XYZ file of C-alpha atoms in Angstrom:
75
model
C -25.765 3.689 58.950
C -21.991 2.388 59.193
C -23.307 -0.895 57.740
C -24.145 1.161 54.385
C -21.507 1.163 51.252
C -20.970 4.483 49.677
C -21.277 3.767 46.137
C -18.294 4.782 44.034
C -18.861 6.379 40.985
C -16.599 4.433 37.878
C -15.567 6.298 34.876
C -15.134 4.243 31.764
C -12.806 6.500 29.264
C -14.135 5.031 26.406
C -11.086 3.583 24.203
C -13.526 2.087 21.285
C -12.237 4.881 18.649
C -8.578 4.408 19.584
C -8.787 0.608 18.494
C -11.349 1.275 15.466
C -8.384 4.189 14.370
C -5.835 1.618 14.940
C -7.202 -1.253 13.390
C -8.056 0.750 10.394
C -4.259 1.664 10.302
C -3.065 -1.342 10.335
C -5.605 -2.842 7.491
C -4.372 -0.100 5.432
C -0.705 -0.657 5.858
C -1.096 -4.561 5.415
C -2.916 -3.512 1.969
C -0.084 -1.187 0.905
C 2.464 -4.086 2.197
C 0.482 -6.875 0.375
C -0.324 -4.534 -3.181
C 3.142 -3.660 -3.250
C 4.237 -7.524 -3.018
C 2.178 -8.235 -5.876
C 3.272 -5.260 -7.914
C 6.770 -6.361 -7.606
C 5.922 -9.763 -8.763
C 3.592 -9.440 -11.010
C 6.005 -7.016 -12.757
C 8.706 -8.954 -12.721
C 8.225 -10.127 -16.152
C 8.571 -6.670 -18.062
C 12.045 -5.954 -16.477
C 14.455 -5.583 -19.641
C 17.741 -5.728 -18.966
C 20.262 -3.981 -21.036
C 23.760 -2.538 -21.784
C 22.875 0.736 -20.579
C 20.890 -0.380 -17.314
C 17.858 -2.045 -15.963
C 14.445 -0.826 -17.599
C 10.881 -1.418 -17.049
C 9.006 -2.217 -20.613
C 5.164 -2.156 -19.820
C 3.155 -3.051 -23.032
C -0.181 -1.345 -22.403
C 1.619 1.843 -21.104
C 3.574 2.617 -24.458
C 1.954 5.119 -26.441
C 2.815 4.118 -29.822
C 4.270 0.278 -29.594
C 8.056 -0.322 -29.951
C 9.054 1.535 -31.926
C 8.018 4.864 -30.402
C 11.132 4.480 -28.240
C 13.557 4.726 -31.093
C 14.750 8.077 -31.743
C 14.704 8.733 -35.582
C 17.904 9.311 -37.540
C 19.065 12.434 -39.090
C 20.941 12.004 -42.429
């Protein structure tokens, strides 16, 4: 009987949801980074600058056009 091996029992902490949590982490952040990169870019075009500081003019945003902007003048 000394010639038998005593089986040992392994335990295998499963670590398959840490890496699924992690690599959905990281996915998300490089889609934040990456959306934020191309907002910044892409809306590069409707910075105005102007005497009384730097403004962001989006077209399709403005209720009423241009002119909405414009406070009226009392006479």
């Amino acid at each position: 009987m000394g010639g038998e091996k005593e089986k040992k029992v392994k335990v295998y902490k499963k670590r398959r949801p840490l890496k699924i949590v992690l690599r959905v982490l990281g996915v998300l952040l490089a889609v934040v980074i990456l959306l934020s990169v191309v907002i910044f870019f892409g809306f590069q075009k409707y910075i105005v600058y102007t005497p009384d500081g730097v403004r962001l003019e989006i077209p399709f945003l403005q209720k009423y056009g241009p002119e909405a902007a414009q406070t009226p003048e009392i006479s």
